[in-house]
Coordinates of C-alpha atoms in Angstrom, one line a residue:
M1 CA 128.3 82.3 63.1
V2 CA 129.8 81.7 59.7
T3 CA 127.5 80.8 56.8
T4 CA 129.0 78.7 54.0
L5 CA 128.6 80.2 50.6
S6 CA 129.6 78.7 47.2
L7 CA 129.4 80.6 43.9
A8 CA 128.6 78.6 40.8
L9 CA 129.3 80.2 37.4
V10 CA 126.1 79.5 35.5
Q11 CA 126.2 81.6 32.5
K12 CA 128.7 83.6 30.5
A13 CA 127.2 85.0 27.2
K14 CA 126.9 88.3 25.5
G15 CA 129.2 90.0 27.9
R16 CA 127.3 88.8 31.0
R17 CA 128.4 86.6 33.8
R18 CA 125.7 85.1 36.0
H19 CA 126.4 83.9 39.5
V20 CA 123.9 82.0 41.6
L21 CA 124.5 82.0 45.4
E22 CA 123.7 78.6 46.8
A23 CA 122.2 78.3 50.2
G24 CA 124.4 77.2 53.1
P25 CA 123.3 76.3 56.7
R26 CA 121.8 79.3 58.4
F27 CA 123.3 78.3 61.7
A28 CA 126.6 76.8 60.5
P29 CA 128.8 75.7 63.4
E30 CA 132.3 77.1 63.8
P31 CA 135.4 76.1 65.8
P32 CA 136.0 77.8 69.1
P33 CA 138.0 81.1 68.7
K34 CA 141.6 81.1 69.4
D35 CA 143.1 83.3 72.1
G36 CA 142.8 86.9 71.0
D37 CA 140.3 86.2 68.2
M38 CA 137.5 88.0 70.0
V39 CA 137.9 90.6 72.7
I40 CA 134.7 91.6 74.4
T41 CA 134.6 94.6 76.6
G42 CA 131.8 96.2 78.5
G43 CA 128.9 94.6 80.2
P44 CA 127.1 96.0 83.3
K45 CA 130.2 97.0 85.2
Q46 CA 132.7 97.9 82.5
L47 CA 130.4 100.1 80.4
A48 CA 128.2 101.6 83.1
R49 CA 129.0 105.2 82.2
R50 CA 127.9 104.9 78.6
K51 CA 125.1 107.4 77.9
V52 CA 121.8 105.7 77.2
P53 CA 118.3 107.1 76.6
R54 CA 116.0 107.8 79.5
W55 CA 112.9 105.8 78.9
A56 CA 111.1 106.1 82.2
P57 CA 107.9 108.2 82.0
D58 CA 107.7 111.5 83.7
G59 CA 106.5 111.4 87.3
G60 CA 103.5 113.3 88.7
S61 CA 103.3 115.4 91.8
D62 CA 101.4 114.0 94.7
P63 CA 102.1 115.4 98.2
L64 CA 101.2 112.1 99.9
V65 CA 104.5 110.3 99.2
A66 CA 107.1 108.6 101.3
D67 CA 108.4 111.2 103.6
R68 CA 108.8 109.4 106.9
G69 CA 112.0 108.4 108.7
R70 CA 114.1 111.4 107.9
G71 CA 117.8 111.0 108.2
G72 CA 119.9 112.0 111.1
E73 CA 123.5 112.0 112.1
L74 CA 124.1 108.5 110.7
D75 CA 123.9 109.9 107.2
V76 CA 127.2 111.6 107.5
I77 CA 129.2 108.4 108.1
S78 CA 131.2 106.6 105.4
E79 CA 129.5 105.7 102.2
E80 CA 130.0 103.5 99.1
V81 CA 129.3 104.7 95.6
Y82 CA 128.3 102.4 92.7
P83 CA 127.7 103.2 89.0
G84 CA 124.1 102.7 87.8
D85 CA 125.1 99.8 85.5
G86 CA 121.9 100.5 83.5
R87 CA 119.7 99.3 86.4
C88 CA 116.0 100.2 86.3
Y89 CA 113.8 100.2 89.4
R90 CA 110.0 100.2 89.9
V91 CA 108.2 102.2 92.6
V92 CA 106.3 99.7 94.8
Y93 CA 105.2 102.0 97.6
D94 CA 101.5 102.9 97.3
L95 CA 102.1 106.6 98.0
G96 CA 105.0 107.0 95.6
I97 CA 108.4 108.6 96.4
G98 CA 109.4 112.2 96.7
I99 CA 112.4 113.2 94.7
R100 CA 115.2 114.9 96.7
K101 CA 117.8 117.4 95.7
E102 CA 120.6 115.6 97.5
P103 CA 121.3 112.0 98.5
N104 CA 119.9 112.3 102.0
I105 CA 116.4 111.3 103.2
G106 CA 116.1 114.7 105.0
A107 CA 117.2 116.7 102.0
K108 CA 114.8 119.3 100.4
R109 CA 112.3 118.0 97.8
T110 CA 112.4 119.1 94.2
G111 CA 108.6 119.2 94.0
E112 CA 108.4 116.2 91.7
D113 CA 107.5 112.6 92.7
L114 CA 107.8 109.1 91.3
L115 CA 104.4 107.5 91.1
P116 CA 103.4 104.0 92.2
G117 CA 104.4 101.5 89.4
E118 CA 106.7 104.0 87.7
C119 CA 110.0 102.7 86.4
F120 CA 113.2 104.8 86.4
E121 CA 116.8 104.2 85.4
I122 CA 119.6 105.2 87.8
K123 CA 122.9 107.0 87.1
K124 CA 124.5 106.3 90.5
E125 CA 123.9 104.5 93.8
I126 CA 125.2 105.6 97.2
R127 CA 125.0 103.2 100.1
R128 CA 125.1 104.9 103.5
A129 CA 123.9 104.0 107.0
G130 CA 121.9 101.0 105.8
R131 CA 120.0 102.9 103.1
R132 CA 120.5 103.2 99.4
Y133 CA 120.1 106.5 97.5
F134 CA 119.6 106.4 93.7
E135 CA 120.4 109.3 91.4
L136 CA 118.0 109.4 88.5
L137 CA 119.6 109.2 85.1
D138 CA 117.5 112.1 83.8
G139 CA 119.0 114.4 86.4
R140 CA 115.8 115.2 88.3
G141 CA 117.3 114.3 91.6
W142 CA 117.6 111.5 94.2
V143 CA 115.3 108.9 95.7
F144 CA 115.9 106.3 98.4
D145 CA 115.1 102.6 98.8
W146 CA 113.0 102.2 102.0
T147 CA 111.2 104.1 104.7
E148 CA 109.8 103.4 108.2
V149 CA 106.0 103.3 108.8
D150 CA 104.6 102.6 112.2
G151 CA 108.0 101.2 113.3
E152 CA 108.2 98.8 110.4
R153 CA 110.5 98.9 107.4
V154 CA 108.7 99.4 104.1
E155 CA 110.4 98.9 100.8
L156 CA 109.8 101.7 98.3
V157 CA 111.4 100.2 95.1
E158 CA 112.2 96.9 93.5
L159 CA 114.6 96.0 90.7
A160 CA 112.5 96.2 87.6
A161 CA 115.1 95.5 84.8
Q162 CA 118.6 96.2 83.8
L163 CA 119.8 97.9 80.6
Y164 CA 123.4 97.3 79.6
T165 CA 125.7 97.6 76.6
V166 CA 128.3 95.1 75.4
A167 CA 131.0 96.1 72.8
F168 CA 132.1 93.5 70.2
P169 CA 135.2 94.9 68.5
D170 CA 135.4 91.9 66.2
G171 CA 131.8 91.4 65.5
V172 CA 129.0 89.5 67.1
N173 CA 129.4 85.8 67.4
G174 CA 128.5 83.0 69.7
I175 CA 124.9 83.9 70.6
A176 CA 122.0 81.7 69.7
W177 CA 119.0 84.0 69.2
S178 CA 115.3 83.3 69.4
S179 CA 112.2 85.5 69.1
D180 CA 108.9 85.9 70.9
A181 CA 105.6 84.9 69.2
T182 CA 105.0 88.3 67.7
M183 CA 108.5 88.6 66.2
R184 CA 109.0 91.9 67.9
F185 CA 112.0 91.1 70.0
S186 CA 115.1 89.0 69.7
T187 CA 116.3 87.3 72.9
V188 CA 119.3 85.3 73.9
N189 CA 118.4 81.6 73.7
G190 CA 121.8 80.3 74.6
F191 CA 125.4 80.1 73.3
T192 CA 127.0 78.2 70.5
N193 CA 129.8 76.6 72.5
E194 CA 131.3 76.6 76.0
V195 CA 134.1 79.1 75.1
E196 CA 131.6 81.6 73.8
A197 CA 129.3 81.0 76.8
T198 CA 132.2 81.8 79.2
N199 CA 133.3 84.9 77.3
L200 CA 129.7 86.3 76.9
A201 CA 128.8 85.5 80.5
Q202 CA 131.9 87.5 81.7
A203 CA 130.7 90.4 79.6
G204 CA 127.4 90.3 81.4
I205 CA 125.1 88.6 78.8
R206 CA 122.6 86.1 80.2
T207 CA 120.1 83.7 78.6
G208 CA 116.7 85.4 78.2
D209 CA 118.2 88.9 77.8
V210 CA 116.4 91.0 75.2
L211 CA 118.2 92.9 72.3
V212 CA 117.2 96.5 72.4
M213 CA 119.7 98.4 70.3
I214 CA 122.5 97.8 67.8
D215 CA 125.1 100.7 67.8
Q216 CA 122.6 102.9 69.7
D217 CA 120.0 102.3 66.9
P218 CA 116.7 101.0 68.2
V219 CA 115.5 97.6 66.9
V220 CA 112.2 97.4 68.7
G221 CA 109.5 96.5 66.1
M222 CA 112.0 94.8 63.9
P223 CA 111.3 91.1 63.2
F224 CA 113.7 88.4 64.4
G225 CA 115.1 87.7 60.9
Q226 CA 116.1 91.3 60.2
V227 CA 117.7 91.6 63.7
L228 CA 119.9 88.7 62.9
E229 CA 120.8 90.1 59.5
R230 CA 121.9 93.4 61.0
I231 CA 124.0 91.8 63.7
W232 CA 125.8 89.4 61.4
A233 CA 126.1 91.9 58.6
T234 CA 127.9 94.3 61.0
A235 CA 130.3 91.5 61.8
G236 CA 130.8 90.5 58.1
R237 CA 129.1 87.2 58.7
Q238 CA 126.1 86.7 56.4
P239 CA 123.3 84.3 57.2
G240 CA 121.0 82.6 54.7
S241 CA 121.5 82.0 51.0
G242 CA 123.5 84.9 49.7
Y243 CA 125.3 88.1 50.2
F244 CA 124.1 91.2 52.1
Y245 CA 124.4 94.7 50.7
K246 CA 123.6 98.1 52.1
V247 CA 122.2 101.0 50.0
T248 CA 124.7 103.9 50.1
T249 CA 123.4 106.2 47.3
E250 CA 123.1 109.9 48.1
T251 CA 119.8 110.3 46.1
P252 CA 116.8 110.9 48.3
Y253 CA 114.7 108.2 46.7
G254 CA 117.3 105.4 47.0
I255 CA 117.5 102.7 44.2
G256 CA 114.5 101.8 42.1
I257 CA 113.8 98.0 41.9
R258 CA 113.7 96.7 38.3
D259 CA 111.8 93.7 36.8
E260 CA 114.9 92.5 34.9
P261 CA 118.7 93.0 35.1
D262 CA 118.7 96.2 33.0
I263 CA 119.3 99.7 34.2
N264 CA 116.6 100.9 31.7
G265 CA 114.3 98.0 32.5
P266 CA 110.7 98.6 33.8
R267 CA 110.4 99.5 37.5
T268 CA 108.4 97.5 39.9
G269 CA 107.2 100.6 41.8
E270 CA 109.3 99.8 44.9
D271 CA 112.6 101.5 46.0
L272 CA 115.3 100.6 48.4
I273 CA 116.0 103.6 50.5
R274 CA 119.4 104.8 51.7
G275 CA 120.6 102.6 54.6
A276 CA 118.4 99.6 53.7
V277 CA 120.1 96.2 54.0
F278 CA 119.0 93.6 51.5
E279 CA 120.0 90.0 50.7
V280 CA 121.2 88.9 47.2
D281 CA 120.8 85.4 45.7
E282 CA 122.0 86.1 42.1
M283 CA 124.4 88.5 40.4
V284 CA 124.7 89.5 36.7
E285 CA 127.9 91.3 35.5
V286 CA 127.8 93.3 32.3
E287 CA 130.6 94.9 30.2
D288 CA 129.8 98.4 31.2
D289 CA 131.0 97.7 34.8
I290 CA 127.5 97.5 36.2
T291 CA 126.6 94.5 38.3
Y292 CA 122.9 93.7 38.8
L293 CA 121.8 92.2 42.1
H294 CA 118.7 90.0 42.4
L295 CA 116.9 90.4 45.7
A296 CA 116.6 87.2 47.6
D297 CA 113.0 88.1 48.5
Q298 CA 112.2 87.9 44.8
R299 CA 111.1 91.6 44.5
G300 CA 113.3 92.2 41.5
W301 CA 116.8 93.6 40.5
V302 CA 118.9 96.6 41.5
F303 CA 122.3 97.7 40.3
D304 CA 125.5 98.3 42.2
N305 CA 126.7 101.4 40.3
S306 CA 125.1 104.2 38.4
A307 CA 126.2 104.9 34.8
K308 CA 125.7 108.6 35.5
E309 CA 127.9 108.6 38.7
P310 CA 130.3 105.6 38.3
D311 CA 132.6 106.9 41.1
T312 CA 129.7 106.9 43.6
P313 CA 128.6 103.3 44.5
C314 CA 124.9 102.8 45.0
V315 CA 125.5 99.9 47.4
I316 CA 128.3 98.3 49.4
N317 CA 128.9 94.7 50.3
L318 CA 128.6 94.4 54.1
A319 CA 131.4 91.9 54.2
E320 CA 133.7 94.9 53.3
I321 CA 132.6 96.9 56.3
E322 CA 134.9 97.0 59.3
P323 CA 133.5 94.6 61.9
G324 CA 132.6 95.6 65.3
C325 CA 129.4 96.9 67.0
T326 CA 127.7 97.3 70.4
L327 CA 124.6 95.6 71.5
T328 CA 122.4 97.1 74.2
M329 CA 120.4 94.5 76.1
W330 CA 117.5 94.5 78.5
R331 CA 117.2 92.1 81.4
G332 CA 113.6 91.8 82.3
E333 CA 110.2 90.7 81.0
V334 CA 109.4 91.3 77.3
D335 CA 106.0 92.7 78.2
E336 CA 107.6 95.2 80.5
L337 CA 110.0 96.2 77.8
A338 CA 107.1 96.8 75.4
K339 CA 105.1 98.8 77.8
T340 CA 107.8 100.7 79.6
I341 CA 110.5 101.2 77.0
G342 CA 109.8 99.9 73.5
L343 CA 107.2 102.3 72.3
R344 CA 109.1 105.4 73.5
F345 CA 111.6 104.8 70.7
K346 CA 108.9 105.6 68.1
Q347 CA 107.1 108.2 70.1
D348 CA 110.1 110.5 70.6
G349 CA 109.4 113.8 68.9
N350 CA 105.6 113.5 68.5
E351 CA 104.9 114.1 72.2
G352 CA 102.3 111.3 72.2
Q353 CA 99.9 113.1 69.9
P354 CA 97.5 110.7 68.1
F355 CA 98.1 109.9 64.5
T356 CA 95.4 110.0 61.8
L357 CA 94.1 106.7 60.4
T358 CA 92.3 107.3 57.1
V359 CA 90.1 104.3 56.1
L360 CA 88.7 103.6 52.6
E361 CA 86.0 100.9 52.4
E362 CA 84.0 99.9 49.3
G363 CA 80.6 101.5 49.2
E364 CA 81.4 103.7 52.3
P365 CA 82.5 107.3 52.6
I366 CA 86.2 108.0 53.6
Q367 CA 86.6 108.0 57.4
R368 CA 89.3 109.3 59.6
V369 CA 89.9 108.1 63.1
P370 CA 92.6 109.0 65.7
C371 CA 95.2 106.3 66.5
A372 CA 97.6 106.5 69.6
P373 CA 101.3 106.1 68.9
G374 CA 102.3 102.4 69.0
S375 CA 98.7 101.1 68.8
N376 CA 97.9 97.8 67.2
L377 CA 96.3 98.5 63.8
R378 CA 93.8 95.7 63.9
K379 CA 92.6 96.5 67.4
T380 CA 92.2 100.2 66.5
L381 CA 90.1 99.4 63.4
L382 CA 87.9 96.9 65.2
A383 CA 87.4 99.4 68.1
N384 CA 86.1 102.0 65.6
G385 CA 83.6 99.5 64.1
F386 CA 85.5 98.5 61.0
Q387 CA 85.4 94.9 59.6
V388 CA 88.9 93.9 58.7
Y389 CA 88.6 90.2 57.9
Q390 CA 88.1 88.5 54.6
D391 CA 85.3 85.9 54.3
L392 CA 87.9 83.1 54.9
R393 CA 88.0 84.0 58.6
S394 CA 85.2 81.5 59.2
V395 CA 87.6 78.7 58.0
F396 CA 91.0 80.0 59.0
N397 CA 92.2 82.0 62.0
C398 CA 95.8 82.0 63.2
N399 CA 95.2 83.9 66.4
A400 CA 97.2 86.9 65.4
Q401 CA 100.3 85.0 64.3
Q402 CA 100.3 86.5 60.8
L403 CA 99.8 83.0 59.2
C404 CA 96.3 82.8 57.9
G405 CA 96.2 86.0 55.8
T406 CA 92.5 86.8 56.6
C407 CA 93.2 90.3 57.9
V408 CA 94.8 91.7 54.7
L409 CA 94.5 95.4 54.0
D410 CA 96.0 97.7 51.4
V411 CA 98.3 100.4 52.9
M412 CA 97.9 103.2 50.3
E413 CA 100.0 105.7 52.2
G414 CA 102.3 105.6 55.2
D415 CA 103.7 102.0 55.0
G416 CA 106.9 103.3 56.5
N417 CA 105.0 104.3 59.6
L418 CA 104.1 100.7 60.4
T419 CA 106.0 97.9 62.1
V420 CA 108.2 96.2 59.5
R421 CA 107.2 92.9 58.2
S422 CA 107.7 89.8 60.4
V423 CA 109.2 86.6 59.0
N424 CA 105.7 85.1 59.0
E425 CA 104.1 88.0 57.2
A426 CA 106.8 88.2 54.5
A427 CA 106.3 84.5 53.8
V428 CA 102.4 84.5 53.8
M429 CA 102.2 87.7 51.6
S430 CA 105.1 87.0 49.2
A431 CA 102.8 86.6 46.2
N432 CA 101.0 89.9 46.8
P433 CA 101.8 93.5 46.2
P434 CA 104.1 95.1 48.8
S435 CA 101.3 97.4 50.0
F436 CA 99.2 94.4 51.1
R437 CA 99.7 94.0 54.9
L438 CA 98.4 91.8 57.6
C439 CA 97.1 94.1 60.3
C440 CA 96.8 91.7 63.2
N441 CA 100.3 92.2 64.5
I442 CA 101.6 95.6 63.2
D443 CA 101.7 98.8 65.2
V444 CA 101.2 102.4 64.0
Y445 CA 103.8 105.1 64.4
G446 CA 102.5 107.8 62.0
D447 CA 99.7 108.8 59.7
I448 CA 98.5 106.1 57.4
T449 CA 95.8 105.5 54.7
V450 CA 94.4 102.0 54.3
R451 CA 91.9 100.2 52.1
L452 CA 90.0 97.4 53.8
R453 CA 89.5 93.9 52.4
P454 CA 91.2 94.5 49.0
R455 CA 90.4 92.3 46.1
G456 CA 92.9 90.0 44.4
V457 CA 94.6 88.7 47.6
K458 CA 96.6 85.5 46.7
Y459 CA 96.6 82.6 49.1
G460 CA 99.0 79.8 48.3
G461 CA 98.8 80.5 44.6
G462 CA 95.1 81.1 44.5
T463 CA 93.2 84.4 44.4
S464 CA 90.4 85.7 46.5

């Protein structure tokens, strides 16, 4: 999708040139690509051997698992082998499935089992003698698809979901995206034209598929708007009303945001960390070869180059980055993705240990409560007896859509351990300090300290 941009020279005085970036259509149409303009490779069949994370939970060990109908001579006849294609299966047999060392129903067991309801991703499938054997992607062994109980065939698994990766050498284009109500996932809503629909369908993408990763980088927990920015920025196609830049400075603290276009100007207290992507709606060039960039979200100004290290750019325009990226998609229910896969991105490395939620409340002693990884912040606070709502709740309540602003709290430490702001939250809280968050739809992925019901919350220009 190509966004139309026009630069108007507004000011040229005292060695400064000011450019204002005018808004163009966010979903600007574009002509169908010519032959060779976009080459898509991959999809479920083409990229099946790409290494992807294992997200299925570990199985238990119950001796009462499917163990009937052991194989015989038929298992040595011809077989067909298929790649896993990112397929995930769910155990539907009430007693679970015993994991085998070899693709044979009579093979020795490993001592581990897949429990009822457990989802697993497969590396390979072997079809032999009317039965399918699945090699687990995590290397634990093999399971099979059905068994015989009292002379009846009983299915052991069902297709739960499919994970696949599509490569876009020339950048992402042609997909119309949408998001779920909580802004946590971006899904394929359709295609921009018939040519793109044909190409993307051949690559394996279907309407309703969920975006999971960009270039192997998880995007679960990222609001819809930022997902689109990252996709288009990778392709050199910028949405919205300006340019997109990425912070490249080597300093550990990133770039400090200023109140005005001056490298010595007062800081706002916020920083853009290395790797952050931000949108610019105005630029000011000065004679000392420094260009000041105004953040489109109105947080302030940053500079593109440091006077101390002029040969090391602080930022890079994403239009200058070589296009091309890979999208990893999930075919299945969003709720299943959240429960089975999504939270494991953030939990890797902490082994599921609870985090510490430190709560400050006016007139009350400091309290600390445990919080499980990925837990909803509001629900955790309410479950521990805290009152999170402002008095306005009796008048306004948006049903956890981050629209009414009644569940504001002040995140004093650990904001980086929370789900990033959704489009709704960013709009509702735009007039407030960056530490003010709406807790109804954000999840916890680390230790945090919050102050309940802060004073001075601004609602539509007013103040509580």
